[in-house]
PDB file of C-alpha atoms in Angstrom:
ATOM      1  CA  UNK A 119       0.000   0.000   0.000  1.00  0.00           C
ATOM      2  CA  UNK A 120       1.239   3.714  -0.692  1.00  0.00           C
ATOM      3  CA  UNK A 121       1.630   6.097   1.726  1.00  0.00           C
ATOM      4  CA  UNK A 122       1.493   9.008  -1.251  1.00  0.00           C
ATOM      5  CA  UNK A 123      -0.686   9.813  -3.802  1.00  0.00           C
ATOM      6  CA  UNK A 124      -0.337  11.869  -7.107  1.00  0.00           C
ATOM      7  CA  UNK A 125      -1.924  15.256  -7.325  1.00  0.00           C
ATOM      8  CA  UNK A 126      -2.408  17.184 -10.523  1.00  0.00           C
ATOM      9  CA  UNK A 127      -2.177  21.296  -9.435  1.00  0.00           C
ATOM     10  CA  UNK A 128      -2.614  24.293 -12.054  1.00  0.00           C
ATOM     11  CA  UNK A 129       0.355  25.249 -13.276  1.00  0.00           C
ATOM     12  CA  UNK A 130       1.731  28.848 -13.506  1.00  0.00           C
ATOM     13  CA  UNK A 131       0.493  29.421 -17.388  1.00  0.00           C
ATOM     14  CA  UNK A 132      -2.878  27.961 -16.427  1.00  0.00           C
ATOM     15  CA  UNK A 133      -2.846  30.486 -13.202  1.00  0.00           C
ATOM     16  CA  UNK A 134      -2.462  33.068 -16.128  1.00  0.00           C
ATOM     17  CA  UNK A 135      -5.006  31.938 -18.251  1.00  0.00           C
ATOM     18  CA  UNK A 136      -7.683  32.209 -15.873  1.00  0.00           C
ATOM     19  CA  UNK A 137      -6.071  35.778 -14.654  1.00  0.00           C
ATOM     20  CA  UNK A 138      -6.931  37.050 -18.588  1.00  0.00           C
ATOM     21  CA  UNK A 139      -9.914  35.642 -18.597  1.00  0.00           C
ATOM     22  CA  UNK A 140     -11.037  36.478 -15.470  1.00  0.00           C
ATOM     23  CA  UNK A 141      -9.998  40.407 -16.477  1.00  0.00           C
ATOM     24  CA  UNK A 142     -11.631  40.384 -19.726  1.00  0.00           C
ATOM     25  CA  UNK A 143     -14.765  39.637 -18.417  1.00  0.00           C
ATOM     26  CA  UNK A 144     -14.205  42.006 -15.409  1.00  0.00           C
ATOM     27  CA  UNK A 145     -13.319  44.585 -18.297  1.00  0.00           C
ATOM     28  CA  UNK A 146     -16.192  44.014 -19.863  1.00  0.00           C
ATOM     29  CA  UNK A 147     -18.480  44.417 -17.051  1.00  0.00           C
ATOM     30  CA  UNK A 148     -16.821  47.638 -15.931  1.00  0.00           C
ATOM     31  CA  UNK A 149     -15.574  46.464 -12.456  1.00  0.00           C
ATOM     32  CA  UNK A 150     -12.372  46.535 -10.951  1.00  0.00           C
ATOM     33  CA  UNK A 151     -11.887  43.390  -9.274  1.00  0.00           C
ATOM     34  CA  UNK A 152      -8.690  41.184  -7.490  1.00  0.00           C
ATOM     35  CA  UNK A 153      -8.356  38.165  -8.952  1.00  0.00           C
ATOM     36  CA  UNK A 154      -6.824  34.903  -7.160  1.00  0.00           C
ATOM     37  CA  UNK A 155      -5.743  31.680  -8.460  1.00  0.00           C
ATOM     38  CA  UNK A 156      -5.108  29.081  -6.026  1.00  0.00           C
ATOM     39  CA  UNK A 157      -4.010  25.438  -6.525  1.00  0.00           C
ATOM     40  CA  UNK A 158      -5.801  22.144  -5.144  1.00  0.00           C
ATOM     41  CA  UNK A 159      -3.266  22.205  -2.311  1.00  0.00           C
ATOM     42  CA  UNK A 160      -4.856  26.093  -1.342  1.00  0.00           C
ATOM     43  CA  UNK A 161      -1.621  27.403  -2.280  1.00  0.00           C
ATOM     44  CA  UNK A 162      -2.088  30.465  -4.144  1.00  0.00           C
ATOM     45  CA  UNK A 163      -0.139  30.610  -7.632  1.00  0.00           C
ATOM     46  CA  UNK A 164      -1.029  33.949  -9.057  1.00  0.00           C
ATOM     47  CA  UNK A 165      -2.764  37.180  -8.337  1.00  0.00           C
ATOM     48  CA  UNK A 166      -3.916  40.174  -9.782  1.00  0.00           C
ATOM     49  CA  UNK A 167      -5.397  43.374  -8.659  1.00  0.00           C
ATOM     50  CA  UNK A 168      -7.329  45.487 -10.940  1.00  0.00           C
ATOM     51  CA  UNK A 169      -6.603  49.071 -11.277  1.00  0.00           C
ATOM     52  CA  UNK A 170      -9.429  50.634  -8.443  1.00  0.00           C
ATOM     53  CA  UNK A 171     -10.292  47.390  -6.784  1.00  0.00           C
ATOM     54  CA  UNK A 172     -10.597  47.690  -3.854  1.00  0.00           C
ATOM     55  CA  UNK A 173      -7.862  47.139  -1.643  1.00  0.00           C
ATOM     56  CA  UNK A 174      -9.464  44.863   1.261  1.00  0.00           C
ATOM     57  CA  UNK A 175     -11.056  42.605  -1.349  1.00  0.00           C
ATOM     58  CA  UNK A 176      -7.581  41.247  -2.421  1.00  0.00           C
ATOM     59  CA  UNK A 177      -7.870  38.689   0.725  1.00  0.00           C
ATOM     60  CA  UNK A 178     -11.613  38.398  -0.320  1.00  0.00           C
ATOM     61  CA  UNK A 179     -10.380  37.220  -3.645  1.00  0.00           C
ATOM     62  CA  UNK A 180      -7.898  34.612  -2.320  1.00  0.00           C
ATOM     63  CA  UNK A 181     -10.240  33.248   0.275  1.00  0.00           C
ATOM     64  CA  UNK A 182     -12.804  32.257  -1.841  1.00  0.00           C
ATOM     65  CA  UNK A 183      -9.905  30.123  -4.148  1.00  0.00           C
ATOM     66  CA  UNK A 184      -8.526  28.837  -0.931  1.00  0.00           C
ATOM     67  CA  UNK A 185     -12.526  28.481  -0.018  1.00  0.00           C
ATOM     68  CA  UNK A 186     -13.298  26.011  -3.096  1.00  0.00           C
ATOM     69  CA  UNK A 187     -10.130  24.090  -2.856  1.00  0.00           C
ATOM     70  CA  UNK A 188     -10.645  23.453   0.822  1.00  0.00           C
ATOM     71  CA  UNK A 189     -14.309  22.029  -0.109  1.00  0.00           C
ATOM     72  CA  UNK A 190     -13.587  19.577  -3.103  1.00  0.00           C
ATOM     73  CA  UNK A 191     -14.817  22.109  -5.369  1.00  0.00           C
ATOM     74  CA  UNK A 192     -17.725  23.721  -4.242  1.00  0.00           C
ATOM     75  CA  UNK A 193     -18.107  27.024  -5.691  1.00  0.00           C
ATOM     76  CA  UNK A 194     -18.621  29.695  -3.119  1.00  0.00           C
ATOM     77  CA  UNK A 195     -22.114  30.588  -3.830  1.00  0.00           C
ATOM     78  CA  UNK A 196     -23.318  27.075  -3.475  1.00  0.00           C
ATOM     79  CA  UNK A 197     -23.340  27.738   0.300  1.00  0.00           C
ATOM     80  CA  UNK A 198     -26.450  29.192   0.948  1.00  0.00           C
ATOM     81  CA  UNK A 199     -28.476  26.457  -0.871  1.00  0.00           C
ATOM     82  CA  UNK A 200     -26.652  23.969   1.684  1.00  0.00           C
ATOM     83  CA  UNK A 201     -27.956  25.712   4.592  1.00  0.00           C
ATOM     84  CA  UNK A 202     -31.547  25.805   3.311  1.00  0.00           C
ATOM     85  CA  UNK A 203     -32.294  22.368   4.833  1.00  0.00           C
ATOM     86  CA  UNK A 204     -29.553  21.628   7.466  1.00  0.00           C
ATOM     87  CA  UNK A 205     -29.648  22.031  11.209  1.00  0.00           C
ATOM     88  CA  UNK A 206     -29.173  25.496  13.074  1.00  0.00           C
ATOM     89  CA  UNK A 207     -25.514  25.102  14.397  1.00  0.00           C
ATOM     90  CA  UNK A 208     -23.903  24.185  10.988  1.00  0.00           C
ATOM     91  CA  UNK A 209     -25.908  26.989   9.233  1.00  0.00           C
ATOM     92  CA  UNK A 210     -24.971  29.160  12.411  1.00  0.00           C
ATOM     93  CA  UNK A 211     -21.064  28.158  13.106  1.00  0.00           C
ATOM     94  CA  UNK A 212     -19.441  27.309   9.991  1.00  0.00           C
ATOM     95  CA  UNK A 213     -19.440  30.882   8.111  1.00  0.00           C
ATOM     96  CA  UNK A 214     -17.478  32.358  11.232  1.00  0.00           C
ATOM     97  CA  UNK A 215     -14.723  30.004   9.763  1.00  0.00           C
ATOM     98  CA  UNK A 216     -11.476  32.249   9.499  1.00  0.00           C
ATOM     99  CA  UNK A 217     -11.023  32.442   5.802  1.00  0.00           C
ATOM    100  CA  UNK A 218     -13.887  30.600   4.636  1.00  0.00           C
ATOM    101  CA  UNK A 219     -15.992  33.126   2.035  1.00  0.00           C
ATOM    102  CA  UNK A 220     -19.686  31.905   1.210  1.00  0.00           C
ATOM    103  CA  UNK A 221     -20.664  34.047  -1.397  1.00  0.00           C
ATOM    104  CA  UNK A 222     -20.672  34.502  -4.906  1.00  0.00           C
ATOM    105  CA  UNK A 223     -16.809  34.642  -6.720  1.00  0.00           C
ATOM    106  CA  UNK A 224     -15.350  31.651  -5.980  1.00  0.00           C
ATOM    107  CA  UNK A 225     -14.913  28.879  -8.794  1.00  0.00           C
ATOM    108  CA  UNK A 226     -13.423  25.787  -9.124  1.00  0.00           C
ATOM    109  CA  UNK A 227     -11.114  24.807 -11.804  1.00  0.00           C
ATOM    110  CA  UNK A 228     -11.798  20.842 -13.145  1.00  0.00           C
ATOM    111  CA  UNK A 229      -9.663  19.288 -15.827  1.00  0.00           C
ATOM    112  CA  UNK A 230     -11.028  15.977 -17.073  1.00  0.00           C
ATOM    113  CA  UNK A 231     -13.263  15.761 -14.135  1.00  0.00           C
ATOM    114  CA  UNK A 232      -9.884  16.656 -11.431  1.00  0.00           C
ATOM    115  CA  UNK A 233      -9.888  19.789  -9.618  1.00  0.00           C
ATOM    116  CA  UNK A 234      -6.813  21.158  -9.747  1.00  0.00           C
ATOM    117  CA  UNK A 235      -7.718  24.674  -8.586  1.00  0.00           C
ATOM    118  CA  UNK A 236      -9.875  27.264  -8.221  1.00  0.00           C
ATOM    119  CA  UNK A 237     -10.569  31.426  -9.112  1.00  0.00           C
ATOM    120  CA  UNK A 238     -11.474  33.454  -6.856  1.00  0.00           C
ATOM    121  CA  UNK A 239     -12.716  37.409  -7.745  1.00  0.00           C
ATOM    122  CA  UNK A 240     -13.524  40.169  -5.574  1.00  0.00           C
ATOM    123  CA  UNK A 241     -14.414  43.652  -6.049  1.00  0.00           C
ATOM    124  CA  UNK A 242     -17.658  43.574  -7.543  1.00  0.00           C
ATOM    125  CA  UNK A 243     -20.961  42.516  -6.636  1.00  0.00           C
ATOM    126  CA  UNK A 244     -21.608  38.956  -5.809  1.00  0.00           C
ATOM    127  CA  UNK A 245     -23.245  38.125  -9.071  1.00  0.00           C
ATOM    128  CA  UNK A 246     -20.371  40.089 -11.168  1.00  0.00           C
ATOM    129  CA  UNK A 247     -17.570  38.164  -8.851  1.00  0.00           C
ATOM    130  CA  UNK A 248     -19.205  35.332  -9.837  1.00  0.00           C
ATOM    131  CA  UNK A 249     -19.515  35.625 -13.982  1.00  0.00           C
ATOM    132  CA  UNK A 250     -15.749  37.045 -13.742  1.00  0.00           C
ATOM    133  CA  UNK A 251     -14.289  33.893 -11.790  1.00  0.00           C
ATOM    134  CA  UNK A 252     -16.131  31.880 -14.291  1.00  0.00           C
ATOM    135  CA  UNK A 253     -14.621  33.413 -17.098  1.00  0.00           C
ATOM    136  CA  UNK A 254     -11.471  32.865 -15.440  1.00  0.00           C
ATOM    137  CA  UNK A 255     -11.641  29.216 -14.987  1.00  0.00           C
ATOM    138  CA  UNK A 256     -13.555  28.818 -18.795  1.00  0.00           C
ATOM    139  CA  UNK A 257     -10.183  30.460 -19.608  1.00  0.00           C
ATOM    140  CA  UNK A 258      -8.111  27.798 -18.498  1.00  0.00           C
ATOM    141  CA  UNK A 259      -9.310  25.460 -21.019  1.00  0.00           C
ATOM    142  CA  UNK A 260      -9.553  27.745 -23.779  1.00  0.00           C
ATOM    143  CA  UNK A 261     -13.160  28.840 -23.638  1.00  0.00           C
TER     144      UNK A 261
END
């Protein structure tokens, strides 16, 4: 039996694809946003911040990649439907989690069905964080 196991991670290019991507669709929009790209490991492997983004939603940005890595993949905004039917104290307790963002803007990135990281925007509102980070991660592979 094996005490490792391989991990496939985004690579530095593939940080930058989802960067562009991620600020052509923020350009589009009109919104200055920070944009994160962290690997499945939570590390974070690139970062940009928009000309007028805001300056406290940089950490916003990389908290909701280190958010989706940390949760298999689940996009930030996927939160609130998990709380619709669960008990009180998980609903209550688990957004005080330092770190943990659960709102729109955090996406992961999947590569023949593996995540290997995930965008995360900030800056905007949470529906524009939300179409940007997708762009970001469509970006990856070439959409």
């Amino acid at each position: 039996m094996s005490v490792t196991r391989p991990q496939s991670v985004i690579s530095l290019e593939g940080a930058r694809r989802a960067i562009a991507g991620a600020f052509a669709k923020a350009t589009d929009l009109g919104v200055a946003v920070n944009i994160a790209v962290a690997d499945a490991g939570g590390n974070l492997v690139s970062f940009d911040r928009m000309d007028g983004a805001a300056l406290m939603s940089a950490s916003i940005a990389q908290d909701k990649a280190i958010s989706v890595v940390s949760f298999k993949g689940l996009p930030t905004h996927a939160w609130t439907d998990l709380f619709a039917g669960d008990d009180e104290s998980v609903g209550a307790g688990i957004p005080h989690r330092p770190g943990l963002v659960i709102f729109g803007g955090g996406i992961p990135i999947e590569i023949e069905g593996e995540l290997v990281g995930a965008v995360g925007c900030s800056g905007g509102s949470s529906q524009e964080d939300r179409l940007i980070a997708e762009a970001g991660a469509a970006a990856v592979l070439g959409r």
